[in-house]
Short mmCIF file of C-alpha atoms in Angstrom, two decimals:
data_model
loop_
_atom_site.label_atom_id
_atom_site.label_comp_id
_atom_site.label_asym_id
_atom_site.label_seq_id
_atom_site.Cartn_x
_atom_site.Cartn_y
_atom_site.Cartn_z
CA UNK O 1 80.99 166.38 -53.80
CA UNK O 2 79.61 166.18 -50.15
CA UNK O 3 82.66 165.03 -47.72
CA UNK O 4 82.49 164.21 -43.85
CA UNK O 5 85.79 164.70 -42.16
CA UNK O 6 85.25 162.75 -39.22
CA UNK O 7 87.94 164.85 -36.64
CA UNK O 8 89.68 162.80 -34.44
CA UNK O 9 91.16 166.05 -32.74
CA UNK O 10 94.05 166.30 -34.66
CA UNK O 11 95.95 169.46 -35.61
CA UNK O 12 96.45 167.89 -38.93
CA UNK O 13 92.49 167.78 -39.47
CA UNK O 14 92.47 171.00 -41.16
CA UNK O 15 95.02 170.77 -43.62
CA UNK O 16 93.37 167.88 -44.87
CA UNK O 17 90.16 169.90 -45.22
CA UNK O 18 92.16 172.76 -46.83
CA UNK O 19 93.26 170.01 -49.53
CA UNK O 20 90.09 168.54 -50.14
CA UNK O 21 88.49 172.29 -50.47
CA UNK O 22 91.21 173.36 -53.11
CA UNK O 23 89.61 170.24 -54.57
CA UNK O 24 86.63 171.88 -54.90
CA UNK O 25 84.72 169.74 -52.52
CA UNK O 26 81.96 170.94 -50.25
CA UNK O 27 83.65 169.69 -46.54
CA UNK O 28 81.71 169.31 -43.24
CA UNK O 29 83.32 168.49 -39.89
CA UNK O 30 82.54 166.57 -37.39
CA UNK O 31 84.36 165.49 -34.21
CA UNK O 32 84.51 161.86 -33.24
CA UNK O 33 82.15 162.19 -30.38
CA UNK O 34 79.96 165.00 -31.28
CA UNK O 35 77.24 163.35 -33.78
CA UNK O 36 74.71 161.01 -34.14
CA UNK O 37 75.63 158.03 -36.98
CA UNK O 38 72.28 158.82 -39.00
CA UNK O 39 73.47 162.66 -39.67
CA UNK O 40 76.36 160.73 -41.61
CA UNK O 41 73.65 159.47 -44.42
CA UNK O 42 73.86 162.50 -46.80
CA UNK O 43 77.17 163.08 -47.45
CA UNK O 44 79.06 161.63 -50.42
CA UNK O 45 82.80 160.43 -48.95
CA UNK O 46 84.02 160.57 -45.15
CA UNK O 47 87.46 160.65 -44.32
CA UNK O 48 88.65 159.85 -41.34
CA UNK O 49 91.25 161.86 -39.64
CA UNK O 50 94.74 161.19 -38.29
CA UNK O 51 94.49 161.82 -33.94
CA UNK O 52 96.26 160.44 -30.92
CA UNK O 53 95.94 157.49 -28.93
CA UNK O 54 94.37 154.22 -30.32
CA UNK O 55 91.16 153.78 -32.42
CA UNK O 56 89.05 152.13 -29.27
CA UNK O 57 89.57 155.92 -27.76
CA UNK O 58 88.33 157.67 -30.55
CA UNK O 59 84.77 158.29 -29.76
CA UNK O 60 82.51 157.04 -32.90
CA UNK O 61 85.32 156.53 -34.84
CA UNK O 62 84.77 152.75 -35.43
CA UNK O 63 81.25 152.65 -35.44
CA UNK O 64 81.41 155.05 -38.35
CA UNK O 65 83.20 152.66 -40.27
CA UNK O 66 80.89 149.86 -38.97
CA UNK O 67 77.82 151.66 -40.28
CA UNK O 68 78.51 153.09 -43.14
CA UNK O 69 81.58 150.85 -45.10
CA UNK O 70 79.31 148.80 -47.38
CA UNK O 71 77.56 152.05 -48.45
CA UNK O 72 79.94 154.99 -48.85
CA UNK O 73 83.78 155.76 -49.82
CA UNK O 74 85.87 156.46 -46.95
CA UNK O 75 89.37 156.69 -46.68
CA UNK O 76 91.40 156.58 -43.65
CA UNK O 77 94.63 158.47 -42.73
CA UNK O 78 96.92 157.38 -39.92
CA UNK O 79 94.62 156.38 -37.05
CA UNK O 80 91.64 156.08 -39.65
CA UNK O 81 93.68 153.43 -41.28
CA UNK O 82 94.25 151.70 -37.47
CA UNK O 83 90.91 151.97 -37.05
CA UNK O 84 89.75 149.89 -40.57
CA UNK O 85 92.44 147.64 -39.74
CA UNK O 86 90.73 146.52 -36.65
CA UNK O 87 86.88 146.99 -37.63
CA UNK O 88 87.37 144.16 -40.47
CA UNK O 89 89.33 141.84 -37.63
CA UNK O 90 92.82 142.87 -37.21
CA UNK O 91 95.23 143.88 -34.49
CA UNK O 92 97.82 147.01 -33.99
CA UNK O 93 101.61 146.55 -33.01
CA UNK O 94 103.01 149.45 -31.08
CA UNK O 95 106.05 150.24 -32.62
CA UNK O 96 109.92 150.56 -30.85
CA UNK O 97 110.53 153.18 -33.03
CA UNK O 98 108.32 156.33 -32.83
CA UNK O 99 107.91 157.82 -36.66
CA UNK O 100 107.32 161.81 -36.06
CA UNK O 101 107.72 163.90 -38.52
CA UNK O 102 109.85 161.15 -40.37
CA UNK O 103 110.18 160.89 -44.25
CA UNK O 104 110.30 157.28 -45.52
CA UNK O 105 110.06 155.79 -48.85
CA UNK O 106 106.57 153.56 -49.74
CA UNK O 107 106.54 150.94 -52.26
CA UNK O 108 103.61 150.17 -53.89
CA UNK O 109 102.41 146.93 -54.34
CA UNK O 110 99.57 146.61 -56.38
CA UNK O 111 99.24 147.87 -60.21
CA UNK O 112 95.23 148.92 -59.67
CA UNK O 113 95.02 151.01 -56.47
CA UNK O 114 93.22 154.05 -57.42
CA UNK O 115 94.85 156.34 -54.65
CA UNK O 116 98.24 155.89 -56.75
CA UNK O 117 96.74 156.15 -60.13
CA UNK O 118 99.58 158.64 -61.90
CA UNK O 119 102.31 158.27 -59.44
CA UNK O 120 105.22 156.26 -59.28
CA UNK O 121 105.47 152.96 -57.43
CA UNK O 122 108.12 154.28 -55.12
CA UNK O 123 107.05 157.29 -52.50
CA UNK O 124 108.44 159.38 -50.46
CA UNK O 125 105.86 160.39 -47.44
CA UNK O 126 105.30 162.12 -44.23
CA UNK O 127 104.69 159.92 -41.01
CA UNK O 128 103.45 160.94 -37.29
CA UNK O 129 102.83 157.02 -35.63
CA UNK O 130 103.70 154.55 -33.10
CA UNK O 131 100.85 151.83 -34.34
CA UNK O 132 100.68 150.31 -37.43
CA UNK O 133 98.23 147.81 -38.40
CA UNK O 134 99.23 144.02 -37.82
CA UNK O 135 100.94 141.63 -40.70
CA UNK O 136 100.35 138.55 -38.71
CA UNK O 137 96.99 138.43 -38.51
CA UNK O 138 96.08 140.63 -41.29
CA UNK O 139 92.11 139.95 -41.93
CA UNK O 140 91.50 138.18 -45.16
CA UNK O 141 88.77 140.68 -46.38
CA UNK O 142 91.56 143.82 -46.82
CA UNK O 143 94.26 143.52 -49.16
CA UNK O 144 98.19 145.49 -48.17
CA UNK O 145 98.62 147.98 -51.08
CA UNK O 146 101.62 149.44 -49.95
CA UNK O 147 104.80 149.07 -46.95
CA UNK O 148 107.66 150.65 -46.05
CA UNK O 149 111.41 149.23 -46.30
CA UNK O 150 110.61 147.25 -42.97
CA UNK O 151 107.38 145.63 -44.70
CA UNK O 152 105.30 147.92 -42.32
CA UNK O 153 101.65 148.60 -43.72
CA UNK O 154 101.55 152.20 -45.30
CA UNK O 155 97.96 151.20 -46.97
CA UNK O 156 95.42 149.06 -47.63
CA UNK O 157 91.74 148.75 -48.84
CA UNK O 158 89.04 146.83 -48.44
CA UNK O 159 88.28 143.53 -50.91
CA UNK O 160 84.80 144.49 -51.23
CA UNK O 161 83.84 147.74 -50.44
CA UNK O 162 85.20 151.62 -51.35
CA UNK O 163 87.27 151.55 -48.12
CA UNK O 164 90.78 152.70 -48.02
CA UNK O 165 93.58 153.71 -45.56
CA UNK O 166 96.63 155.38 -45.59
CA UNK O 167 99.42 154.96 -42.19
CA UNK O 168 101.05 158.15 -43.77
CA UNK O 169 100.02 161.73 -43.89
CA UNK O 170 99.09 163.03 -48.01
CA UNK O 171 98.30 166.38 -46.30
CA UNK O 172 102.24 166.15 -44.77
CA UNK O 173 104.50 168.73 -46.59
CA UNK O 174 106.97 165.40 -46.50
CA UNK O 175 104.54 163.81 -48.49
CA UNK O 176 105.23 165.70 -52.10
CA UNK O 177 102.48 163.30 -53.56
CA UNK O 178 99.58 164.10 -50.96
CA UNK O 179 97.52 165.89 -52.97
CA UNK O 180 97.03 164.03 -56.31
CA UNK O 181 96.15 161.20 -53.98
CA UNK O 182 93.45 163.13 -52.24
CA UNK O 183 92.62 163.92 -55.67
CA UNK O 184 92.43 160.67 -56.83
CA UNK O 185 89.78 159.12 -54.03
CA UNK O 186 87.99 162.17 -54.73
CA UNK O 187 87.44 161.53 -57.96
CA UNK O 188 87.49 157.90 -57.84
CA UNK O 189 84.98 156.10 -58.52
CA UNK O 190 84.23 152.25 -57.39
#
């Protein structure tokens, strides 16, 4: 398995690749504004890091997802999740309350999301945000598969295509389920 981490310089970039290695996976990195969007053709998944700021300053970051969501898996974490959120038509809501380092519990809301295949419909998880993707005028294509106790969006995925997002971080030590759902997009299958 051939995966793209697209790094949106982020110190936790690398323990994500560490994960998806122990997974056996063959990893490449790129940073957000070092690549052309054609070198992205050959690889099998991309994942798209957690990073600061907003997606609109994240170099190629949304024109990966433009390019390449109707023909590959990717799966977003944190601002990768921001940044699906607003490629498919929706808006980000800066938080009051800064979540660093902050362990919350997740429910999940849908019985046939592949990232949670094997785990519990209650989560506990790592997050490290002050955006979240937009309730109000969530787009119509993406579906919510799981918020927090405040009905915040911890994930979501596309209608159509093999696109996913996560507002939390699986690679978090606060996130005890991280792995197995690393594992699962890896091996999923759409």
């Amino acid at each position: 398995m051939k995966i793209l981490v697209i790094d949106n310089y982020d110190s936790f970039t690398y323990n994500l690749v560490h994960y998806l290695e122990d997974l056996n996976c063959k990893v490449t990195i790129y940073r957000n504004d070092e690549f052309d969007i054609d070198e992205i053709k050959n690889f099998d998944k991309i994942l798209l890091s957690p990073g600061p700021g907003i997606p609109d300053e994240a170099g190629l970051l949304k024109e990966v997802i433009k390019t390449y969501a109707a023909t590959k898996s990717i799966l977003g974490v944190c601002l990768g999740q921001q940044a699906i959120g607003e490629v498919f038509g929706g808006s980000l809501i800066n938080l009051e309350k800064v979540y660093h380092g902050v362990a919350t519990n997740v429910n999940i809301l849908v019985d046939n999301e592949s990232l949670f295949d094997g785990i519990e419909k209650q989560i506990e998880v790592g997050r490290y945000h002050s955006w979240v993707v937009n309730t109000s005028d969530f787009p119509d294509v993406l579906e919510i598969t799981s918020t927090d106790e405040n009905g915040q969006i911890m994930s979501l995925r596309h209608k159509t295509y093999d696109v996913r997002g996560v507002q939390f971080h699986p690679e978090s030590v606060l996130t005890p389920n991280g792995k197995k759902i690393l594992e699962n997009w890896v091996n999923s299958r759409q």
